[in-house]
Amino acid sequence: MSAALTIVGLGPGSADHITPAAARALAEATDLVGYGPYLDRIPEIRSHQAVHASDNRVELDRARLALTLAASGRRVAVVSGGDPGVFAMAAAVFEAVEKGDPTWRDLDIRVEPGVTAMLAAAASVGAPLGGDFCAISLSDNLKSWATIERRLKAAAEADFVIALYNAASKARPHQLDRAFDLLRRLKSGKTVTLFVRAAGTDEAKIALTTLAEARASAADMRTMVIVGSSGTRLIDRPGRLPFVYTPRSEVS
Amino acid sequence: MSAALTIVGLGPGSADHITPAAARALAEATDLVGYGPYLDRIPEIRSHQAVHASDNRVELDRARLALTLAASGRRVAVVSGGDPGVFAMAAAVFEAVEKGDPTWRDLDIRVEPGVTAMLAAAASVGAPLGGDFCAISLSDNLKSWATIERRLKAAAEADFVIALYNAASKARPHQLDRAFDLLRRLKSGKTVTLFVRAAGTDEAKIALTTLAEARASAADMRTMVIVGSSGTRLIDRPGRLPFVYTPRSEVS
């Protein structure tokens, strides 16, 4: 096997959602690089594989380590939750490539896609992303809150279904409520709003409410928040959680 | 096995991207329902499995057939390309449930997520969806062109990366050029624009251009179009296609 770097999407949580292509990229690696809890999700680590665990929030350092290893002839897998291209490790790796050693551009760098969190969250309740939608990260570590507000406003204007990544964090306790307040000024209070924690795992937990009633306290770091479009609706079922879906059509 | 209906995401094209959970749902089904070309992608059809192929564009009929089979005690898998919840079969099934036989609401209906086309397309070039993004279907079979234009405008205002599903069709030859024209009025002509055909398959074909140069003739029914944000950029590589990525950060 030649030197290479693959950024591998582990999917939403269960080994059942790791694609065969992703599993092969993990099995073929000499070095596994990632945030500890993601490395813990690799189904089988071989004895000859070197494991490089790092803390959260050091994506660029992790990317540079992975690139340095690949440049030295190793075959590296950088693990990422969900899909690497959606608020995860792939952009950090390419940022490191752009700013780093020019020889890194010659490396065989690939992205192995995965099931991103909003797809697993949506699947767990029905089809809330059935119409046009957007995905916004609420983290303002890397962009301004003004930009986030501008995007929330435009999303409301477009009547997109809105998937909120990084919706809640101990370091940013007030932002999700600010986002709900902003959306309440622009959208009906009756808008279907979903909190899906640990989607795609055995610990999945779903809370269904309206935009009027939505509170940040219902979310933690593992929670995906989905705010519906004007068309998103419930199908009631006696004794069970309703199905939630967004019709493909404007008129119903 | 009890009666049930599972809407199964086959991912972008190759069997390598079918999750183990999706493969199991296919293997356990007594009946496989879907558009012919998707049924053809099932790696192994068992001799006891009944196959119900249908034409494209008859999603509701197909959904009703699947529900009727499940209600009669069969274990049904409805196959869908990519992820069932993104411009695919899941919303059609729930629409049929809402409008159909009330006893259908008691069925065990599940969605098995998959890698949707934009993730595979993005992975094939780098990380163009690395920032906030939206997904819009350009088909006006089920919504008005005015709605599509409103969403494209809002997407430009938000500076989202824009993934266009159903970008081109023989039945709708002029819409993609109309979308490009609209976006050219609102975004820089230098905006990175990608055409990825048959992403995630051996036949994948990538074309990289600018919004100023983008023409609908570069797309067909199997093409995902991604129009970058103002931050989407290229990393040049001698003798190879550049990497394309959108930085996580606004400033770089």
GROMACS .gro file of N, CA and C in nm, chain B residues 105-212:
model
  324
  357ARG      N    1  -5.122   0.379   0.937
  357ARG     CA    2  -5.047   0.452   1.041
  357ARG      C    3  -4.995   0.359   1.151
  358ASP      N    4  -5.056   0.240   1.161
  358ASP     CA    5  -5.011   0.146   1.264
  358ASP      C    6  -4.896   0.057   1.216
  359LEU      N    7  -4.863   0.065   1.089
  359LEU     CA    8  -4.754  -0.018   1.037
  359LEU      C    9  -4.620   0.025   1.096
  360ASP      N   10  -4.530  -0.070   1.102
  360ASP     CA   11  -4.393  -0.040   1.145
  360ASP      C   12  -4.317   0.016   1.024
  361ILE      N   13  -4.314   0.148   1.013
  361ILE     CA   14  -4.250   0.213   0.898
  361ILE      C   15  -4.120   0.279   0.944
  362ARG      N   16  -4.011   0.244   0.879
  362ARG     CA   17  -3.881   0.299   0.916
  362ARG      C   18  -3.807   0.352   0.794
  363VAL      N   19  -3.718   0.447   0.817
  363VAL     CA   20  -3.632   0.500   0.711
  363VAL      C   21  -3.489   0.460   0.743
  364GLU      N   22  -3.422   0.398   0.651
  364GLU     CA   23  -3.282   0.358   0.669
  364GLU      C   24  -3.195   0.455   0.590
  365PRO      N   25  -3.122   0.543   0.660
  365PRO     CA   26  -3.054   0.651   0.589
  365PRO      C   27  -2.938   0.603   0.501
  366GLY      N   28  -2.897   0.687   0.409
  366GLY     CA   29  -2.786   0.655   0.319
  366GLY      C   30  -2.705   0.780   0.287
  367VAL      N   31  -2.599   0.761   0.210
  367VAL     CA   32  -2.514   0.873   0.169
  367VAL      C   33  -2.583   0.942   0.051
  368THR      N   34  -2.629   1.064   0.073
  368THR     CA   35  -2.699   1.134  -0.034
  368THR      C   36  -2.600   1.191  -0.137
  369ALA      N   37  -2.650   1.214  -0.257
  369ALA     CA   38  -2.562   1.246  -0.371
  369ALA      C   39  -2.468   1.364  -0.346
  370MET      N   40  -2.517   1.468  -0.279
  370MET     CA   41  -2.429   1.585  -0.264
  370MET      C   42  -2.306   1.552  -0.180
  371LEU      N   43  -2.319   1.458  -0.086
  371LEU     CA   44  -2.204   1.421  -0.003
  371LEU      C   45  -2.100   1.346  -0.085
  372ALA      N   46  -2.147   1.258  -0.173
  372ALA     CA   47  -2.053   1.184  -0.259
  372ALA      C   48  -1.989   1.278  -0.360
  373ALA      N   49  -2.070   1.369  -0.414
  373ALA     CA   50  -2.015   1.465  -0.511
  373ALA      C   51  -1.910   1.553  -0.444
  374ALA      N   52  -1.941   1.601  -0.325
  374ALA     CA   53  -1.847   1.686  -0.252
  374ALA      C   54  -1.718   1.610  -0.221
  375ALA      N   55  -1.733   1.486  -0.173
  375ALA     CA   56  -1.615   1.406  -0.136
  375ALA      C   57  -1.523   1.383  -0.255
  376SER      N   58  -1.581   1.379  -0.375
  376SER     CA   59  -1.499   1.347  -0.492
  376SER      C   60  -1.406   1.461  -0.534
  377VAL      N   61  -1.429   1.581  -0.481
  377VAL     CA   62  -1.344   1.695  -0.518
  377VAL      C   63  -1.272   1.757  -0.399
  378GLY      N   64  -1.311   1.723  -0.278
  378GLY     CA   65  -1.251   1.785  -0.160
  378GLY      C   66  -1.357   1.804  -0.054
  379ALA      N   67  -1.383   1.930  -0.018
  379ALA     CA   68  -1.483   1.958   0.085
  379ALA      C   69  -1.558   2.087   0.053
  380PRO      N   70  -1.625   2.091  -0.064
  380PRO     CA   71  -1.696   2.215  -0.100
  380PRO      C   72  -1.812   2.249  -0.006
  381LEU      N   73  -1.867   2.150   0.066
  381LEU     CA   74  -1.977   2.177   0.160
  381LEU      C   75  -1.923   2.207   0.300
  382GLY      N   76  -1.798   2.249   0.309
  382GLY     CA   77  -1.734   2.269   0.439
  382GLY      C   78  -1.794   2.379   0.524
  383GLY      N   79  -1.870   2.470   0.465
  383GLY     CA   80  -1.938   2.574   0.544
  383GLY      C   81  -2.088   2.548   0.548
  384ASP      N   82  -2.165   2.650   0.580
  384ASP     CA   83  -2.311   2.634   0.577
  384ASP      C   84  -2.358   2.617   0.433
  385PHE      N   85  -2.461   2.537   0.413
  385PHE     CA   86  -2.502   2.507   0.275
  385PHE      C   87  -2.652   2.479   0.268
  386CYS      N   88  -2.703   2.477   0.145
  386CYS     CA   89  -2.844   2.439   0.126
  386CYS      C   90  -2.855   2.343   0.009
  387ALA      N   91  -2.965   2.273   0.006
  387ALA     CA   92  -2.994   2.177  -0.102
  387ALA      C   93  -3.130   2.214  -0.161
  388ILE      N   94  -3.131   2.237  -0.290
  388ILE     CA   95  -3.253   2.279  -0.360
  388ILE      C   96  -3.276   2.187  -0.479
  389SER      N   97  -3.397   2.136  -0.492
  389SER     CA   98  -3.431   2.061  -0.613
  389SER      C   99  -3.481   2.160  -0.718
  390LEU      N  100  -3.425   2.151  -0.838
  390LEU     CA  101  -3.467   2.243  -0.945
  390LEU      C  102  -3.590   2.193  -1.019
  391SER      N  103  -3.645   2.080  -0.978
  391SER     CA  104  -3.764   2.029  -1.047
  391SER      C  105  -3.886   2.111  -1.007
  392ASP      N  106  -3.958   2.160  -1.106
  392ASP     CA  107  -4.082   2.229  -1.074
  392ASP      C  108  -4.204   2.143  -1.105
  393ASN      N  109  -4.185   2.012  -1.100
  393ASN     CA  110  -4.302   1.923  -1.110
  393ASN      C  111  -4.394   1.941  -0.990
  394LEU      N  112  -4.335   1.967  -0.874
  394LEU     CA  113  -4.413   1.967  -0.750
  394LEU      C  114  -4.413   2.100  -0.677
  395LYS      N  115  -4.337   2.196  -0.729
  395LYS     CA  116  -4.344   2.331  -0.670
  395LYS      C  117  -4.324   2.431  -0.783
  396SER      N  118  -4.360   2.556  -0.756
  396SER     CA  119  -4.357   2.655  -0.864
  396SER      C  120  -4.215   2.704  -0.890
  397TRP      N  121  -4.192   2.751  -1.011
  397TRP     CA  122  -4.061   2.810  -1.043
  397TRP      C  123  -4.038   2.936  -0.958
  398ALA      N  124  -4.145   3.007  -0.924
  398ALA     CA  125  -4.132   3.126  -0.839
  398ALA      C  126  -4.072   3.089  -0.703
  399THR      N  127  -4.114   2.977  -0.649
  399THR     CA  128  -4.059   2.931  -0.521
  399THR      C  129  -3.911   2.897  -0.535
  400ILE      N  130  -3.877   2.831  -0.645
  400ILE     CA  131  -3.737   2.796  -0.667
  400ILE      C  132  -3.653   2.924  -0.677
  401GLU      N  133  -3.703   3.023  -0.749
  401GLU     CA  134  -3.628   3.149  -0.762
  401GLU      C  135  -3.613   3.219  -0.626
  402ARG      N  136  -3.719   3.217  -0.548
  402ARG     CA  137  -3.712   3.280  -0.415
  402ARG      C  138  -3.605   3.211  -0.331
  403ARG      N  139  -3.597   3.080  -0.342
  403ARG     CA  140  -3.498   3.006  -0.262
  403ARG      C  141  -3.356   3.029  -0.312
  404LEU      N  142  -3.339   3.037  -0.443
  404LEU     CA  143  -3.205   3.065  -0.497
  404LEU      C  144  -3.159   3.204  -0.451
  405LYS      N  145  -3.250   3.301  -0.454
  405LYS     CA  146  -3.215   3.437  -0.409
  405LYS      C  147  -3.175   3.438  -0.263
  406ALA      N  148  -3.255   3.371  -0.180
  406ALA     CA  149  -3.223   3.367  -0.037
  406ALA      C  150  -3.091   3.295  -0.014
  407ALA      N  151  -3.066   3.191  -0.092
  407ALA     CA  152  -2.940   3.116  -0.078
  407ALA      C  153  -2.820   3.204  -0.113
  408ALA      N  154  -2.837   3.288  -0.215
  408ALA     CA  155  -2.730   3.381  -0.252
  408ALA      C  156  -2.711   3.485  -0.141
  409GLU      N  157  -2.822   3.536  -0.089
  409GLU     CA  158  -2.818   3.636   0.019
  409GLU      C  159  -2.747   3.578   0.142
  410ALA      N  160  -2.772   3.452   0.172
  410ALA     CA  161  -2.710   3.386   0.288
  410ALA      C  162  -2.564   3.350   0.263
  411ASP      N  163  -2.522   3.356   0.137
  411ASP     CA  164  -2.389   3.308   0.097
  411ASP      C  165  -2.370   3.162   0.134
  412PHE      N  166  -2.477   3.083   0.118
  412PHE     CA  167  -2.468   2.938   0.134
  412PHE      C  168  -2.393   2.879   0.015
  413VAL      N  169  -2.322   2.769   0.037
  413VAL     CA  170  -2.290   2.680  -0.074
  413VAL      C  171  -2.423   2.619  -0.118
  414ILE      N  172  -2.446   2.607  -0.247
  414ILE     CA  173  -2.576   2.563  -0.299
  414ILE      C  174  -2.559   2.431  -0.373
  415ALA      N  175  -2.625   2.326  -0.324
  415ALA     CA  176  -2.626   2.197  -0.395
  415ALA      C  177  -2.758   2.188  -0.471
  416LEU      N  178  -2.749   2.169  -0.602
  416LEU     CA  179  -2.870   2.162  -0.685
  416LEU      C  180  -2.898   2.017  -0.723
  417TYR      N  181  -3.009   1.964  -0.671
  417TYR     CA  182  -3.057   1.831  -0.708
  417TYR      C  183  -3.150   1.846  -0.829
  418ASN      N  184  -3.167   1.738  -0.904
  418ASN     CA  185  -3.254   1.739  -1.023
  418ASN      C  186  -3.223   1.862  -1.108
  419ALA      N  187  -3.093   1.885  -1.126
  419ALA     CA  188  -3.049   2.009  -1.191
  419ALA      C  189  -3.088   2.012  -1.338
  420ALA      N  190  -3.085   1.899  -1.403
  420ALA     CA  191  -3.112   1.897  -1.546
  420ALA      C  192  -3.201   1.779  -1.581
  421SER      N  193  -3.287   1.798  -1.675
  421SER     CA  194  -3.378   1.694  -1.719
  421SER      C  195  -3.419   1.727  -1.862
  422LYS      N  196  -3.442   1.623  -1.941
  422LYS     CA  197  -3.487   1.648  -2.079
  422LYS      C  198  -3.619   1.723  -2.080
  423ALA      N  199  -3.702   1.697  -1.978
  423ALA     CA  200  -3.834   1.760  -1.972
  423ALA      C  201  -3.826   1.907  -1.929
  424ARG      N  202  -3.709   1.944  -1.872
  424ARG     CA  203  -3.696   2.081  -1.824
  424ARG      C  204  -3.562   2.136  -1.871
  425PRO      N  205  -3.548   2.163  -2.001
  425PRO     CA  206  -3.416   2.195  -2.055
  425PRO      C  207  -3.363   2.334  -2.019
  426HIS      N  208  -3.450   2.426  -1.981
  426HIS     CA  209  -3.405   2.565  -1.966
  426HIS      C  210  -3.383   2.609  -1.822
  427GLN      N  211  -3.423   2.524  -1.726
  427GLN     CA  212  -3.427   2.574  -1.588
  427GLN      C  213  -3.289   2.595  -1.528
  428LEU      N  214  -3.195   2.506  -1.558
  428LEU     CA  215  -3.063   2.522  -1.496
  428LEU      C  216  -2.996   2.650  -1.545
  429ASP      N  217  -3.010   2.681  -1.674
  429ASP     CA  218  -2.954   2.808  -1.722
  429ASP      C  219  -3.025   2.929  -1.660
  430ARG      N  220  -3.154   2.916  -1.639
  430ARG     CA  221  -3.225   3.025  -1.570
  430ARG      C  222  -3.173   3.040  -1.427
  431ALA      N  223  -3.147   2.930  -1.361
  431ALA     CA  224  -3.092   2.936  -1.225
  431ALA      C  225  -2.953   3.000  -1.225
  432PHE      N  226  -2.869   2.959  -1.321
  432PHE     CA  227  -2.735   3.021  -1.329
  432PHE      C  228  -2.748   3.172  -1.356
  433ASP      N  229  -2.839   3.211  -1.446
  433ASP     CA  230  -2.857   3.354  -1.476
  433ASP      C  231  -2.895   3.431  -1.351
  434LEU      N  232  -2.989   3.375  -1.277
  434LEU     CA  233  -3.032   3.442  -1.153
  434LEU      C  234  -2.915   3.455  -1.055
  435LEU      N  235  -2.842   3.346  -1.037
  435LEU     CA  236  -2.732   3.350  -0.941
  435LEU      C  237  -2.620   3.444  -0.986
  436ARG      N  238  -2.599   3.453  -1.119
  436ARG     CA  239  -2.495   3.545  -1.171
  436ARG      C  240  -2.527   3.691  -1.136
  437ARG      N  241  -2.657   3.723  -1.125
  437ARG     CA  242  -2.693   3.860  -1.089
  437ARG      C  243  -2.665   3.890  -0.941
  438LEU      N  244  -2.651   3.785  -0.861
  438LEU     CA  245  -2.642   3.804  -0.715
  438LEU      C  246  -2.507   3.764  -0.657
  439LYS      N  247  -2.429   3.688  -0.733
  439LYS     CA  248  -2.301   3.636  -0.682
  439LYS      C  249  -2.190   3.668  -0.780
  440SER      N  250  -2.066   3.667  -0.731
  440SER     CA  251  -1.951   3.693  -0.818
  440SER      C  252  -1.943   3.590  -0.931
  441GLY      N  253  -1.909   3.637  -1.050
  441GLY     CA  254  -1.888   3.546  -1.162
  441GLY      C  255  -1.774   3.449  -1.138
  442LYS      N  256  -1.687   3.482  -1.043
  442LYS     CA  257  -1.572   3.394  -1.012
  442LYS      C  258  -1.609   3.279  -0.919
  443THR      N  259  -1.732   3.277  -0.871
  443THR     CA  260  -1.775   3.172  -0.777
  443THR      C  261  -1.746   3.032  -0.834
  444VAL      N  262  -1.680   2.950  -0.755
  444VAL     CA  263  -1.648   2.813  -0.797
  444VAL      C  264  -1.778   2.737  -0.823
  445THR      N  265  -1.786   2.672  -0.938
  445THR     CA  266  -1.906   2.595  -0.974
  445THR      C  267  -1.862   2.458  -1.023
  446LEU      N  268  -1.928   2.355  -0.970
  446LEU     CA  269  -1.889   2.217  -0.997
  446LEU      C  270  -2.001   2.139  -1.062
  447PHE      N  271  -1.966   2.056  -1.157
  447PHE     CA  272  -2.059   1.958  -1.212
  447PHE      C  273  -2.000   1.820  -1.180
  448VAL      N  274  -2.071   1.742  -1.101
  448VAL     CA  275  -2.021   1.608  -1.071
  448VAL      C  276  -2.124   1.508  -1.121
  449ARG      N  277  -2.084   1.430  -1.220
  449ARG     CA  278  -2.173   1.331  -1.278
  449ARG      C  279  -2.146   1.195  -1.217
  450ALA      N  280  -2.251   1.123  -1.181
  450ALA     CA  281  -2.239   0.985  -1.132
  450ALA      C  282  -2.139   0.975  -1.017
  451ALA      N  283  -2.150   1.070  -0.923
  451ALA     CA  284  -2.059   1.071  -0.807
  451ALA      C  285  -2.066   0.938  -0.734
  452GLY      N  286  -1.952   0.893  -0.686
  452GLY     CA  287  -1.949   0.771  -0.607
  452GLY      C  288  -1.960   0.644  -0.690
  453THR      N  289  -1.944   0.655  -0.820
  453THR     CA  290  -1.942   0.536  -0.905
  453THR      C  291  -1.812   0.535  -0.987
  454ASP      N  292  -1.789   0.424  -1.058
  454ASP     CA  293  -1.669   0.414  -1.140
  454ASP      C  294  -1.674   0.509  -1.259
  455GLU      N  295  -1.795   0.555  -1.291
  455GLU     CA  296  -1.812   0.644  -1.407
  455GLU      C  297  -1.811   0.791  -1.368
  456ALA      N  298  -1.771   0.823  -1.248
  456ALA     CA  299  -1.776   0.962  -1.200
  456ALA      C  300  -1.696   1.054  -1.292
  457LYS      N  301  -1.752   1.172  -1.316
  457LYS     CA  302  -1.689   1.269  -1.404
  457LYS      C  303  -1.706   1.407  -1.342
  458ILE      N  304  -1.596   1.478  -1.329
  458ILE     CA  305  -1.599   1.606  -1.260
  458ILE      C  306  -1.565   1.718  -1.357
  459ALA      N  307  -1.643   1.825  -1.358
  459ALA     CA  308  -1.609   1.945  -1.433
  459ALA      C  309  -1.611   2.062  -1.337
  460LEU      N  310  -1.507   2.143  -1.348
  460LEU     CA  311  -1.484   2.252  -1.255
  460LEU      C  312  -1.485   2.380  -1.336
  461THR      N  313  -1.568   2.477  -1.297
  461THR     CA  314  -1.572   2.601  -1.373
  461THR      C  315  -1.607   2.716  -1.278
  462THR      N  316  -1.641   2.830  -1.336
  462THR     CA  317  -1.686   2.944  -1.256
  462THR      C  318  -1.834   2.967  -1.285
  463LEU      N  319  -1.898   3.042  -1.199
  463LEU     CA  320  -2.039   3.073  -1.222
  463LEU      C  321  -2.056   3.149  -1.355
  464ALA      N  322  -1.961   3.237  -1.386
  464ALA     CA  323  -1.970   3.311  -1.513
  464ALA      C  324  -1.971   3.218  -1.634
   0.00000   0.00000   0.00000
